[in-house]
Short mmCIF file of C-alpha atoms and ligand atoms in Angstrom, two decimals:
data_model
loop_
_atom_site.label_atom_id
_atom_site.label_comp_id
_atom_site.label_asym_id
_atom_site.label_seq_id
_atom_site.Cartn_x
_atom_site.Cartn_y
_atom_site.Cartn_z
CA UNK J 1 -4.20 -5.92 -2.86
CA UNK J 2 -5.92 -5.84 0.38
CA UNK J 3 -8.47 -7.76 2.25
CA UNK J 4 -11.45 -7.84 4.58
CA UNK J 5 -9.29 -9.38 7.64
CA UNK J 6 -6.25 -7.92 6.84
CA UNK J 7 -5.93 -5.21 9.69
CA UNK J 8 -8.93 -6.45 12.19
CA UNK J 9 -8.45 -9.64 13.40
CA UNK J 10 -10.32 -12.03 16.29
CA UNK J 11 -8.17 -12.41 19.21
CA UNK J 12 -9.66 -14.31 22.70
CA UNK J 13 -12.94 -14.38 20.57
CA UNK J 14 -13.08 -10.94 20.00
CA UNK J 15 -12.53 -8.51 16.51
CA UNK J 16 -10.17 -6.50 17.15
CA UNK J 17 -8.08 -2.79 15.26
CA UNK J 18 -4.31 -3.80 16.41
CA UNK J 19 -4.76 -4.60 20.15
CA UNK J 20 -8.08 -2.45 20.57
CA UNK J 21 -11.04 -4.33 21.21
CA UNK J 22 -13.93 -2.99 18.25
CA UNK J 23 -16.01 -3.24 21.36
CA UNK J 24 -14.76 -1.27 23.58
CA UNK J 25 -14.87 1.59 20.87
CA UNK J 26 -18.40 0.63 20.28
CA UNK J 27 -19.09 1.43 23.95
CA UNK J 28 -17.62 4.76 24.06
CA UNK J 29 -18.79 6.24 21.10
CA UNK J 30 -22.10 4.01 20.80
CA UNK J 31 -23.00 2.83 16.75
CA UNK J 32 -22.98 3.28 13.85
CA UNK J 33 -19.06 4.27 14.35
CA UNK J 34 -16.59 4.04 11.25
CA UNK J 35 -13.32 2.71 12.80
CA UNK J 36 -10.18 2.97 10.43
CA UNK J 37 -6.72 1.33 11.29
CA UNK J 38 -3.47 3.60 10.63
CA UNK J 39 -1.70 0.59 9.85
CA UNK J 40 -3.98 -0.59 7.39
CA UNK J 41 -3.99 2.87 5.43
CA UNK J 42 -0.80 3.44 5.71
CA UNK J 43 0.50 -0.49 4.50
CA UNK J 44 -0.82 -0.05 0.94
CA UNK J 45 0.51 3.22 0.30
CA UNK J 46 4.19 2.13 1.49
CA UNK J 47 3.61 -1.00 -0.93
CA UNK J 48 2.95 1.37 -3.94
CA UNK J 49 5.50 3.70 -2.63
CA UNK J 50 8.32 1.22 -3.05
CA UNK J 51 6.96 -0.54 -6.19
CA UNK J 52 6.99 2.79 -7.72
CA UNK J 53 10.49 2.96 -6.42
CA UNK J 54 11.82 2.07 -9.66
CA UNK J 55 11.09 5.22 -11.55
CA UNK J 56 12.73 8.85 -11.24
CA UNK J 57 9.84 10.57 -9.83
CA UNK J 58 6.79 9.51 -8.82
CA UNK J 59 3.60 10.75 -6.42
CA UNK J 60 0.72 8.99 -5.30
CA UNK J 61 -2.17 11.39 -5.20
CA UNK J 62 -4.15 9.64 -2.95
CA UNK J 63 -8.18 10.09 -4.17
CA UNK J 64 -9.41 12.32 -1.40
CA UNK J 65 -13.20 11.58 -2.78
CA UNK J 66 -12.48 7.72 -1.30
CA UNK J 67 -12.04 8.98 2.42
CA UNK J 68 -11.70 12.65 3.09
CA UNK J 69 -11.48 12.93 6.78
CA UNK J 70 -8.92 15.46 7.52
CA UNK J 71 -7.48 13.00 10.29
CA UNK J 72 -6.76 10.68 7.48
CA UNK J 73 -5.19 12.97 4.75
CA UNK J 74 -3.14 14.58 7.89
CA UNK J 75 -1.73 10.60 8.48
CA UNK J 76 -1.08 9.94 4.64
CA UNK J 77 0.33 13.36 3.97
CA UNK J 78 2.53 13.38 6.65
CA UNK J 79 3.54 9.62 4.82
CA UNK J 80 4.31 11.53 1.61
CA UNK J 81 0.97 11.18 -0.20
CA UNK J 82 -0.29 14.28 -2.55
CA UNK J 83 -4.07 14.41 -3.35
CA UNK J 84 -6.28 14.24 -5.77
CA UNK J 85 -9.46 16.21 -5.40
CA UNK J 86 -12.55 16.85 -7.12
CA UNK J 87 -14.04 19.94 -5.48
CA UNK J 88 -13.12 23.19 -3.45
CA UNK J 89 -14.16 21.12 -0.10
CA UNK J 90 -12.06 18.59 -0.73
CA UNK J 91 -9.02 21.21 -1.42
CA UNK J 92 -9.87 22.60 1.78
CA UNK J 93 -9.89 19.12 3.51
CA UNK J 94 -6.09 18.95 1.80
CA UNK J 95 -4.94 22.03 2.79
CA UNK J 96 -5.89 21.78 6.40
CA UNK J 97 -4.25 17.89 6.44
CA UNK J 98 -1.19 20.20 5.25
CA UNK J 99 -0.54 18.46 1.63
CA UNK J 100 1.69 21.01 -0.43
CA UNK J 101 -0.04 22.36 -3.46
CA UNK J 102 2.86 20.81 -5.74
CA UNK J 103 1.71 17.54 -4.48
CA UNK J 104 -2.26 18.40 -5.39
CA UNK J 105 -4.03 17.17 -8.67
CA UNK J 106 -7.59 18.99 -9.21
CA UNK J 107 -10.08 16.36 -11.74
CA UNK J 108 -13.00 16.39 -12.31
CA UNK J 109 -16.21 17.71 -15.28
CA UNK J 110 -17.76 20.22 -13.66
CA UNK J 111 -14.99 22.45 -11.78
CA UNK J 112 -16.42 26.13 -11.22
CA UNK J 113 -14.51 29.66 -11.03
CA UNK J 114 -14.85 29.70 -7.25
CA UNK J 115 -12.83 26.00 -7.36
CA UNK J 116 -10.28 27.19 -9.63
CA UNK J 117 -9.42 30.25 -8.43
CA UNK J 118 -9.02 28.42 -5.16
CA UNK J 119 -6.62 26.26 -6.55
CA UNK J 120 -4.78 28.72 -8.57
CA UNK J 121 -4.31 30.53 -5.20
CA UNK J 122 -2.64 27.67 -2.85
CA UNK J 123 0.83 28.04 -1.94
CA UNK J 124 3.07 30.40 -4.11
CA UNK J 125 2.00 28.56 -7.88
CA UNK J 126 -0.79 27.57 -6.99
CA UNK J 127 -1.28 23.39 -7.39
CA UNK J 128 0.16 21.15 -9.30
CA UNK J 129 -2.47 20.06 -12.09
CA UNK J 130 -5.80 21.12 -12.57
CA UNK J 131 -6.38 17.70 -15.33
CA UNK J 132 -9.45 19.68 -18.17
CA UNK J 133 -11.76 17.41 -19.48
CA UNK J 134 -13.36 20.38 -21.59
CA UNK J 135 -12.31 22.90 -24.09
CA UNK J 136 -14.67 25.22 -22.30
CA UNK J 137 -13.19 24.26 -18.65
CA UNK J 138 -9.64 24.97 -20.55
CA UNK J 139 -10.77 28.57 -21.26
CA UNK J 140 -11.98 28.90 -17.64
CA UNK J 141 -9.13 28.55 -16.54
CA UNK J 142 -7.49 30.93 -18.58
CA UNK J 143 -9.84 33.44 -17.83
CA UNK J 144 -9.27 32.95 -14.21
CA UNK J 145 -5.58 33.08 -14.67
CA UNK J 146 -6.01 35.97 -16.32
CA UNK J 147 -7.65 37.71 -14.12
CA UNK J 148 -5.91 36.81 -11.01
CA UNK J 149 -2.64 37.51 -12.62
CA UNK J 150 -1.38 34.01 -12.36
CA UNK J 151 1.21 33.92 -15.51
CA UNK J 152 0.81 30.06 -15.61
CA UNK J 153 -1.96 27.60 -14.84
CA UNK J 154 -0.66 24.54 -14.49
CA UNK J 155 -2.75 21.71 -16.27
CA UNK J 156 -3.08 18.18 -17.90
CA UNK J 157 -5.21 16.90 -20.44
CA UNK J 158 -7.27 14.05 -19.28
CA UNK J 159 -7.39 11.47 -21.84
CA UNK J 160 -10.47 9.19 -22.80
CA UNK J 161 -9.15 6.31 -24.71
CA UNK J 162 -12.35 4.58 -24.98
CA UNK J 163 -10.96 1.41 -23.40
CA UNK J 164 -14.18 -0.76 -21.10
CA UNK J 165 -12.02 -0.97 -17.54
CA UNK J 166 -14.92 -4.26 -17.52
CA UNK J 167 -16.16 -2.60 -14.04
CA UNK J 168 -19.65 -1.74 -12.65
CA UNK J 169 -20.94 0.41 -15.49
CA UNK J 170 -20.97 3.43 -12.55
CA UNK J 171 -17.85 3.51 -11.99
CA UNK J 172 -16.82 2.93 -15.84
CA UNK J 173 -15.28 6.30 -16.56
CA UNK J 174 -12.85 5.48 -19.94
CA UNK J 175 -15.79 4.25 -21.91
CA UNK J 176 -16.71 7.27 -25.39
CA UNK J 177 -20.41 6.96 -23.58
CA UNK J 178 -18.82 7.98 -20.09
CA UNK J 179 -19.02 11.87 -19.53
CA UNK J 180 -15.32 12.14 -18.88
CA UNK J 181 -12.29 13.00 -20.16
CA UNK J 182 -11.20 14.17 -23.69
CA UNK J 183 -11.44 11.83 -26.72
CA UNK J 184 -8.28 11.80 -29.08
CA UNK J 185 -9.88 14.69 -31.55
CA UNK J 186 -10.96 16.99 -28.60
CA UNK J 187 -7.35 16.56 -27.12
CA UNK J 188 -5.64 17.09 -30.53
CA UNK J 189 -8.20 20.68 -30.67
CA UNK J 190 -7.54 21.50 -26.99
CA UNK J 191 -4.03 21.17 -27.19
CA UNK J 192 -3.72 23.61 -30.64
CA UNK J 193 -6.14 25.68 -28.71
CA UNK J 194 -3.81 26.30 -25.66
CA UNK J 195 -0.88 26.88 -27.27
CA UNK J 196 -2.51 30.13 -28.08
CA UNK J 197 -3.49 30.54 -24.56
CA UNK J 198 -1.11 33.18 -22.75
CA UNK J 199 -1.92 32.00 -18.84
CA UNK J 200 -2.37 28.12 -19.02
CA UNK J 201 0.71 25.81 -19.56
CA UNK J 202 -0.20 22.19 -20.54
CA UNK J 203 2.55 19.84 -18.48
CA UNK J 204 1.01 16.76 -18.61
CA UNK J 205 -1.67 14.29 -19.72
CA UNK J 206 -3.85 11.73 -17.25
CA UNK J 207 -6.07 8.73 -17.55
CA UNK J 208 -8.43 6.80 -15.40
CA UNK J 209 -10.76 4.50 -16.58
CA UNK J 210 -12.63 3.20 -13.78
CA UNK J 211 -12.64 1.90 -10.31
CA UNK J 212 -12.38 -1.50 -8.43
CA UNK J 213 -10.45 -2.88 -11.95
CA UNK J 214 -9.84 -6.44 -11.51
CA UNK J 215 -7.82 -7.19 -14.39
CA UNK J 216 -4.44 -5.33 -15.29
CA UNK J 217 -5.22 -5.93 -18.64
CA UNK J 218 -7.70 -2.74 -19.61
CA UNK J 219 -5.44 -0.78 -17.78
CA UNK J 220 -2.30 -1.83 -19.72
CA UNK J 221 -4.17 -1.26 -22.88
CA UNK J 222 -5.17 2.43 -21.54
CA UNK J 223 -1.39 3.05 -20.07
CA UNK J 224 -0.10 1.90 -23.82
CA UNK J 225 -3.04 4.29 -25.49
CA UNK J 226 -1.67 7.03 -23.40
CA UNK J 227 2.05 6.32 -24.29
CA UNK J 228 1.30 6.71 -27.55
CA UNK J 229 -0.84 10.25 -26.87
CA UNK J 230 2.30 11.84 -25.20
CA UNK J 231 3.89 11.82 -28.40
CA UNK J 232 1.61 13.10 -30.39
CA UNK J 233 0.65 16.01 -28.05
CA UNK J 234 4.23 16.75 -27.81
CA UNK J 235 4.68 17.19 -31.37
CA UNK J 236 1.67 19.53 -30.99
CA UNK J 237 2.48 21.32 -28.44
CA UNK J 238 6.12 22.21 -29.10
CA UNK J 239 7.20 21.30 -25.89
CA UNK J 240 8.30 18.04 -23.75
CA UNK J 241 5.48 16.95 -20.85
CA UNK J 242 6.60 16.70 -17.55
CA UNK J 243 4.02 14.04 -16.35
CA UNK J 244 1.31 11.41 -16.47
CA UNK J 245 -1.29 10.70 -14.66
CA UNK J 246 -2.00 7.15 -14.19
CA UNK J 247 -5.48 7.43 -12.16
CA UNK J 248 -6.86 5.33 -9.38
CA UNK J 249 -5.84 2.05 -8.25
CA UNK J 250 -6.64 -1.25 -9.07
CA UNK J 251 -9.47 -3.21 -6.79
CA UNK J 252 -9.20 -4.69 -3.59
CA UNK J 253 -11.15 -8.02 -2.24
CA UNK J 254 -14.29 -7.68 -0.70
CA UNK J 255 -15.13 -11.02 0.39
CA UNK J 256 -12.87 -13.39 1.91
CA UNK J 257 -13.54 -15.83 -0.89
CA UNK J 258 -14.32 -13.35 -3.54
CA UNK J 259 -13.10 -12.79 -6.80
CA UNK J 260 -9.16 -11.90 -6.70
CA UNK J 261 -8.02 -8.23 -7.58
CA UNK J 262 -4.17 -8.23 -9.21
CA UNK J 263 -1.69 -7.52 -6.61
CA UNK J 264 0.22 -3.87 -5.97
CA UNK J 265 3.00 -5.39 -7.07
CA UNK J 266 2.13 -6.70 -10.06
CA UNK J 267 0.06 -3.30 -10.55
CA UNK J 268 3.20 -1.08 -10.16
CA UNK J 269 5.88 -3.55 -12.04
CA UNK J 270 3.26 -3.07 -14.85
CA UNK J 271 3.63 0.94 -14.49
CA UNK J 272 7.63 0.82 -14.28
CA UNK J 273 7.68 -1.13 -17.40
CA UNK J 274 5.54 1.51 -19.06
CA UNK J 275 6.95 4.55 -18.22
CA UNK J 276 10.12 3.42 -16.10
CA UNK J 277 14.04 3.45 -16.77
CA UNK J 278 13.73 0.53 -19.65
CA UNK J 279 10.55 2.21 -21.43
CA UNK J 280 11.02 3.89 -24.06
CA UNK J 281 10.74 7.11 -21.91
CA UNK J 282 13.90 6.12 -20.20
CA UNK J 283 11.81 7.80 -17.37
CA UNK J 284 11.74 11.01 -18.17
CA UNK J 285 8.35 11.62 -17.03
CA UNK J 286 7.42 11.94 -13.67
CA UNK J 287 4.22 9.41 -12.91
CA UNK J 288 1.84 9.95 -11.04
CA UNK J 289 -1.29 7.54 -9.41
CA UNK J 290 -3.96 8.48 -8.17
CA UNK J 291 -5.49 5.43 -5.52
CA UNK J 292 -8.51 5.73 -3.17
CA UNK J 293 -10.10 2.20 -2.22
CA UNK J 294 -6.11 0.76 -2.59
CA UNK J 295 -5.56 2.46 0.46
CA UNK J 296 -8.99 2.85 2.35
CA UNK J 297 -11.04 0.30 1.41
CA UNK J 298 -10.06 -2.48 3.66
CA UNK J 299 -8.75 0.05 6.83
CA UNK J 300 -12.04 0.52 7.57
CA UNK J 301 -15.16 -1.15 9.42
CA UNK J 302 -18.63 0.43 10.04
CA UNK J 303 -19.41 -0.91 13.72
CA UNK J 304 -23.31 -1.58 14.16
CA UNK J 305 -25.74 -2.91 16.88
CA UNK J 306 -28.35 -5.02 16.14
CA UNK J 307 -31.80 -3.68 16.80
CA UNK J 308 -34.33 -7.02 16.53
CA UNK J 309 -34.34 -9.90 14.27
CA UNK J 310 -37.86 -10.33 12.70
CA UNK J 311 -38.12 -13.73 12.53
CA UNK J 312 -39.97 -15.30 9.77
CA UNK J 313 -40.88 -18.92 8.22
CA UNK J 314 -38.33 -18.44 5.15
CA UNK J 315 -36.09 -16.28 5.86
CA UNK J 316 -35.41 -13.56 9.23
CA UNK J 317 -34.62 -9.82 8.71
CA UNK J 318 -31.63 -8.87 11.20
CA UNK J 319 -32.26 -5.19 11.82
CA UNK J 320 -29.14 -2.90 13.01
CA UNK J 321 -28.86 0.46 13.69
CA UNK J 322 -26.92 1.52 10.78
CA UNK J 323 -28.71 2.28 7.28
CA UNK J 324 -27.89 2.74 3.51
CA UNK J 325 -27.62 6.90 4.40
CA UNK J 326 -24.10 5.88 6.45
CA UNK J 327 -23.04 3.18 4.03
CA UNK J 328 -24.12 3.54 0.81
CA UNK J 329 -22.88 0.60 -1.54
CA UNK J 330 -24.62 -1.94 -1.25
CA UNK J 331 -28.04 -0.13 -2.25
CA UNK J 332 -26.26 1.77 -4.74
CA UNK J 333 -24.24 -0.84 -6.54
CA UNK J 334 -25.23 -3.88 -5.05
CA UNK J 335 -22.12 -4.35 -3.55
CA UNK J 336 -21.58 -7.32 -1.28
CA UNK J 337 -19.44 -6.90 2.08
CA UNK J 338 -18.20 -9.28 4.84
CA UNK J 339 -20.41 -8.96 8.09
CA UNK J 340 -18.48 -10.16 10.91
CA UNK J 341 -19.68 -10.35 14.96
CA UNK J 342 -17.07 -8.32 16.93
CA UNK J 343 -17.77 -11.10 19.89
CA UNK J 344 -17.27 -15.11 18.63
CA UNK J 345 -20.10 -16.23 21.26
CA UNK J 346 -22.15 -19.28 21.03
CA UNK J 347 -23.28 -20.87 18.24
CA UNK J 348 -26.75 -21.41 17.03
CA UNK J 349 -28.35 -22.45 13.71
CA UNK J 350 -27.23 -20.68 10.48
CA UNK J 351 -30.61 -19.22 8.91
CA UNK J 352 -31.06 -17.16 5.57
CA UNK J 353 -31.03 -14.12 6.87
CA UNK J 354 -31.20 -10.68 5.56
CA UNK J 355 -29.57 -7.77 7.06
CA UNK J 356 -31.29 -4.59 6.95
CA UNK J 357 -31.05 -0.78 8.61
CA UNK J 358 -33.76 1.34 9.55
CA UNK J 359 -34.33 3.19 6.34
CA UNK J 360 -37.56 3.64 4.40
CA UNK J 361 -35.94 1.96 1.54
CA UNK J 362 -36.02 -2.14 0.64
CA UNK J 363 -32.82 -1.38 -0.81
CA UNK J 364 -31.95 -0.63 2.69
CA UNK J 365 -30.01 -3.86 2.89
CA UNK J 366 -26.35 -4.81 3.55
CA UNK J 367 -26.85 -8.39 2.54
CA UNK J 368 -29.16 -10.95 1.44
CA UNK J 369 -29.66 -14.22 2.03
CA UNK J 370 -27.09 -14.42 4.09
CA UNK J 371 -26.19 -17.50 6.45
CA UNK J 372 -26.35 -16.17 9.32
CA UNK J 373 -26.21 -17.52 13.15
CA UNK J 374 -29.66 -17.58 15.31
CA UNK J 375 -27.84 -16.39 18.46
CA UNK J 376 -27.41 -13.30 16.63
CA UNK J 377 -29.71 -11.02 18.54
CA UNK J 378 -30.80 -7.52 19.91
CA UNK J 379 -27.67 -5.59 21.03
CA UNK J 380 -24.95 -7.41 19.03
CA UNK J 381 -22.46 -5.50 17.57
CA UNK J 382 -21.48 -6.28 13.84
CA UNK J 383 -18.53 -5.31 11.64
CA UNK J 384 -19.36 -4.20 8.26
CA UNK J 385 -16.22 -5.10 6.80
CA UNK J 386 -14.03 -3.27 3.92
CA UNK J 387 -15.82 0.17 4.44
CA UNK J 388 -12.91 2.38 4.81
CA UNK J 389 -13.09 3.66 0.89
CA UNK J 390 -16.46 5.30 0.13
CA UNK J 391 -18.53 4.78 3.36
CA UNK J 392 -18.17 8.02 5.50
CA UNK J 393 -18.08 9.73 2.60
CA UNK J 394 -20.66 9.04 0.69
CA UNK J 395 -22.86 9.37 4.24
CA UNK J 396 -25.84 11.35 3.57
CA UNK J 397 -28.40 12.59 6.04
CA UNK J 398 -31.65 10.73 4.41
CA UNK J 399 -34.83 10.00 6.85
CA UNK J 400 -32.64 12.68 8.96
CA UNK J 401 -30.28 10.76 10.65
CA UNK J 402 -27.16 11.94 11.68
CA UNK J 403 -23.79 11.06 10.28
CA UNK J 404 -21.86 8.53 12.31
CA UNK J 405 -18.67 8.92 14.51
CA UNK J 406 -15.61 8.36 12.70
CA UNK J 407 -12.66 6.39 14.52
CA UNK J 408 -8.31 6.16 14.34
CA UNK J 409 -6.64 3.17 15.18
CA UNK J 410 -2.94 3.89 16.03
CA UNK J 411 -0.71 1.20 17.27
CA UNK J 412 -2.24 0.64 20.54
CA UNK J 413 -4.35 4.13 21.02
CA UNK J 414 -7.53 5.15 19.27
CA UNK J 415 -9.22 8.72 18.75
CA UNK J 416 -11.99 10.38 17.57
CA UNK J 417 -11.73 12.07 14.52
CA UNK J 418 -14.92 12.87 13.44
CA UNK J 419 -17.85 13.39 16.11
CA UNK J 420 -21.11 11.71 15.32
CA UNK J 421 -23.68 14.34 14.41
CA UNK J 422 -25.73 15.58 16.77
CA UNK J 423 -29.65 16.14 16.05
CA UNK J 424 -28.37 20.21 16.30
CA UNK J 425 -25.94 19.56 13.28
CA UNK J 426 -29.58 18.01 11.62
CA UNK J 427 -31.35 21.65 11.57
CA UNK J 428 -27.83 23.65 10.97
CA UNK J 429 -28.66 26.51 8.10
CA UNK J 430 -32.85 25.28 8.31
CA UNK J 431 -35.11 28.11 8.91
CA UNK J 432 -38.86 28.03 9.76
N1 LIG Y 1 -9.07 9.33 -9.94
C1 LIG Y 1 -10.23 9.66 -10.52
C2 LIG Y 1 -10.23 10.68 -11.58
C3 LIG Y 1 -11.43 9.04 -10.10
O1 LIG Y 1 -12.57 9.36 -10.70
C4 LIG Y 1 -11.38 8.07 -9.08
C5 LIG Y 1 -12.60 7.42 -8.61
C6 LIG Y 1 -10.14 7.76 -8.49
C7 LIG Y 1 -8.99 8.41 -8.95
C8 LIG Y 1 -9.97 6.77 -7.38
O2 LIG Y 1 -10.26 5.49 -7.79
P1 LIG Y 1 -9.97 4.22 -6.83
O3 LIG Y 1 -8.49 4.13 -6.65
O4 LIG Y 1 -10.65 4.47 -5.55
O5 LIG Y 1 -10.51 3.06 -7.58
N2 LIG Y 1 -18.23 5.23 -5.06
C9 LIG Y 1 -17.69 4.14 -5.84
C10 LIG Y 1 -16.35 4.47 -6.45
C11 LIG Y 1 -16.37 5.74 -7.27
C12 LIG Y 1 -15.04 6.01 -7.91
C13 LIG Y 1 -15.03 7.31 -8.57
N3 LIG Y 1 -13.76 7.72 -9.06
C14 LIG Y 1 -17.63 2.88 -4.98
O6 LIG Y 1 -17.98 2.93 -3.81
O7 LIG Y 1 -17.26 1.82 -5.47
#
């Protein structure tokens, strides 16, 4: 489990990626700038990589959908992560980064023909998994396979075990009222249905109940549920499964004194157990995970300038030049995040303070109430901390501003890896 100060730390007074200086990036490529650190990406995945060390086979899909900037999936694939995608642009995003198809897991509801057939059509056998959460996405497939002439589409069944991951109810997936996933009758049906199915072979079953889980405990129960489902769709199918699908990772700490997410460790001990050399499977299964924030979350900051503080009798509004269109959580899930000055200077009074972007929006806020200092003022830069795992991309282009810069920390060099929009980019494909 990460944290908000884990990779960017104050040294001389000053927040800092490694040895860079956030300000100095800040005055190159101006705010708001997403900086990510290389180290902090790629510590996670190595701790899940050799927790999952005790099992035959294993890959960790990392959840493209939490960070997809190609300069990102080029630095974890090259590390040995797969991918797990949820669209055809994030399978191009994959296959630019270089990620082998056998390596690539396709979820998702609503996949179309165009997605599929892109899929089916990577490498030699196309990817790995394409995990159905339909009978009619099953056929789909089939019909694509079919018609492309691929002899076998390789698929899972994703399973939804009706298990409450006890999570923000948006990002509840494993729940019967949650659109995803199969239930146990629909998986029993699919699985008679594909046996029938000349193009599709069914290798595996996956799970994922939710995101930012802080508690193993749902996730054991769901793991257990899905034990038990391998056998039965087994028996079913007539065959032996070559995999599961674990889904995303467990949460990560937002605040420095916030609640406290289980540890990787303790995450991947609990998956070894399950499915490892002294399970009942006597690992015979390959497993696979499939963790965005795990690895993003707390690798990135969203660098911002502060625009005026509006001060008032009760409380002051701190406005900075970043909004809820480049980081989205807080307005969409009230979620809270560390704000940190990149310089330590002097100190004035601590004052409720709220801090708010430009948007048209009240719910344009990063934080409310906060306690925050007085010398704080017009041309500061802040650190929006733990914004590396759905920041960038969830970005949107609301009250048409542009999309920030995106930023690589490596050891003691940064780049660019994504330019900030330009107002050009704004109007691209708009016709009077
Ligand atoms: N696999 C599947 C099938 C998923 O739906 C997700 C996330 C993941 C893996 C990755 O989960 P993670 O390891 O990141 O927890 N925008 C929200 C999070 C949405 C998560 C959607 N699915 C947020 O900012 O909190």
């Amino acid at each position: 489990m990460t944290q908000p100060l884990d990779f960017f730390r104050y040294r001389h007074r000053s927040l800092r990626a490694g040895s860079t200086d956030l300000a100095e990036i800040a005055a190159r490529v101006g705010t708001p700038a997403y900086v990510y650190s290389a180290e902090g990406l790629l510590k996670p995945f190595r701790e899940l990589q050799s927790g999952l060390r005790g099992l035959r086979e294993s890959t960790i899909c990392y959840a493209v959908k939490s960070n997809s900037n190609i300069g990102v999936l080029k630095l974890l694939g090259d590390a040995g992560a797969g991918a797990d995608l949820v669209s055809g642009g994030e399978l191009l995003r994959a296959r630019k980064a270089n990620i082998p198809p056998q390596r690539i897991v396709f979820s998702g509801v609503g996949k179309t023909a165009d997605e599929i057939q892109a899929g089916l059509s990577y490498g030699a056998h196309g990817i790995y998994s394409f995990h159905v959460e339909s009978l009619e996405e099953l056929e789909l497939i089939q019909s694509v396979a079919e018609r492309h002439d691929v002899k076998q589409a390789r698929t899972a069944f994703r399973f939804n075990p009706n298990i409450d991951a006890k999570t923000h109810p948006y990002i509840s997936t494993g729940l019967k009222r949650n659109k995803f996933g199969l239930n146990r009758a629909e998986l029993l049906e699919a699985a008679r249905r594909a046996r029938k199915l000349g193009n599709v072979h069914v290798c595996g079953l996956s799970i994922h109940i939710g995101s930012q889980l802080l508690s193993l405990k749902p996730l054991q129960a769901a793991f257990q549920a899905l034990a038990t489902m391998v056998l039965e769709i087994e028996a079913l199918l007539g065959h032996p499964l070559e995999f599961v699908d674990l889904g995303g990772g467990v949460g990560v700490s937002y605040e420095v004194r916030g609640p406290k997410p289980p540890s990787l460790k303790e995450y991947t001990r609990l998956i070894v157990a399950t499915f490892g050399p002294k399970s009942p499977f006597r690992s015979r299964l390959r497993v696979l995970i499939e963790p965005g924030r795990t690895i993003s979350a707390n690798a990135g900051v969203l660098l911002t300038r502060v625009l005026f503080r509006k001060a008032r009798k009760a409380k002051d509004f701190l406005v900075v030049d970043a909004g809820m269109n480049d980081l989205m959580r807080p307005a969409l899930y009230g979620s809270r995040h560390a704000v940190l000055p990149v310089r330590q200077g002097t100190k004035g009074k601590l004052k409720r303070t709220d801090l708010v972007g430009p948007v048209c929006e009240s719910s344009d806020c990063f934080g409310q109430d906060l306690q925050l200092d007085t010398a704080l003022a017009s041309g500061d830069l802040l650190a929006i901390m733990s914004s590396g795992a759905y920041g960038m991309s969830m970005a949107g282009n609301y009250n048409s501003r542009v999309r920030p810069a995106e930023v690589l920390v490596e050891g003691n060099r940064w780049r660019v890896i994504r330019d900030r929009e330009t107002l050009d980019d704004l109007l691209r494909g708009e016709h009077l």
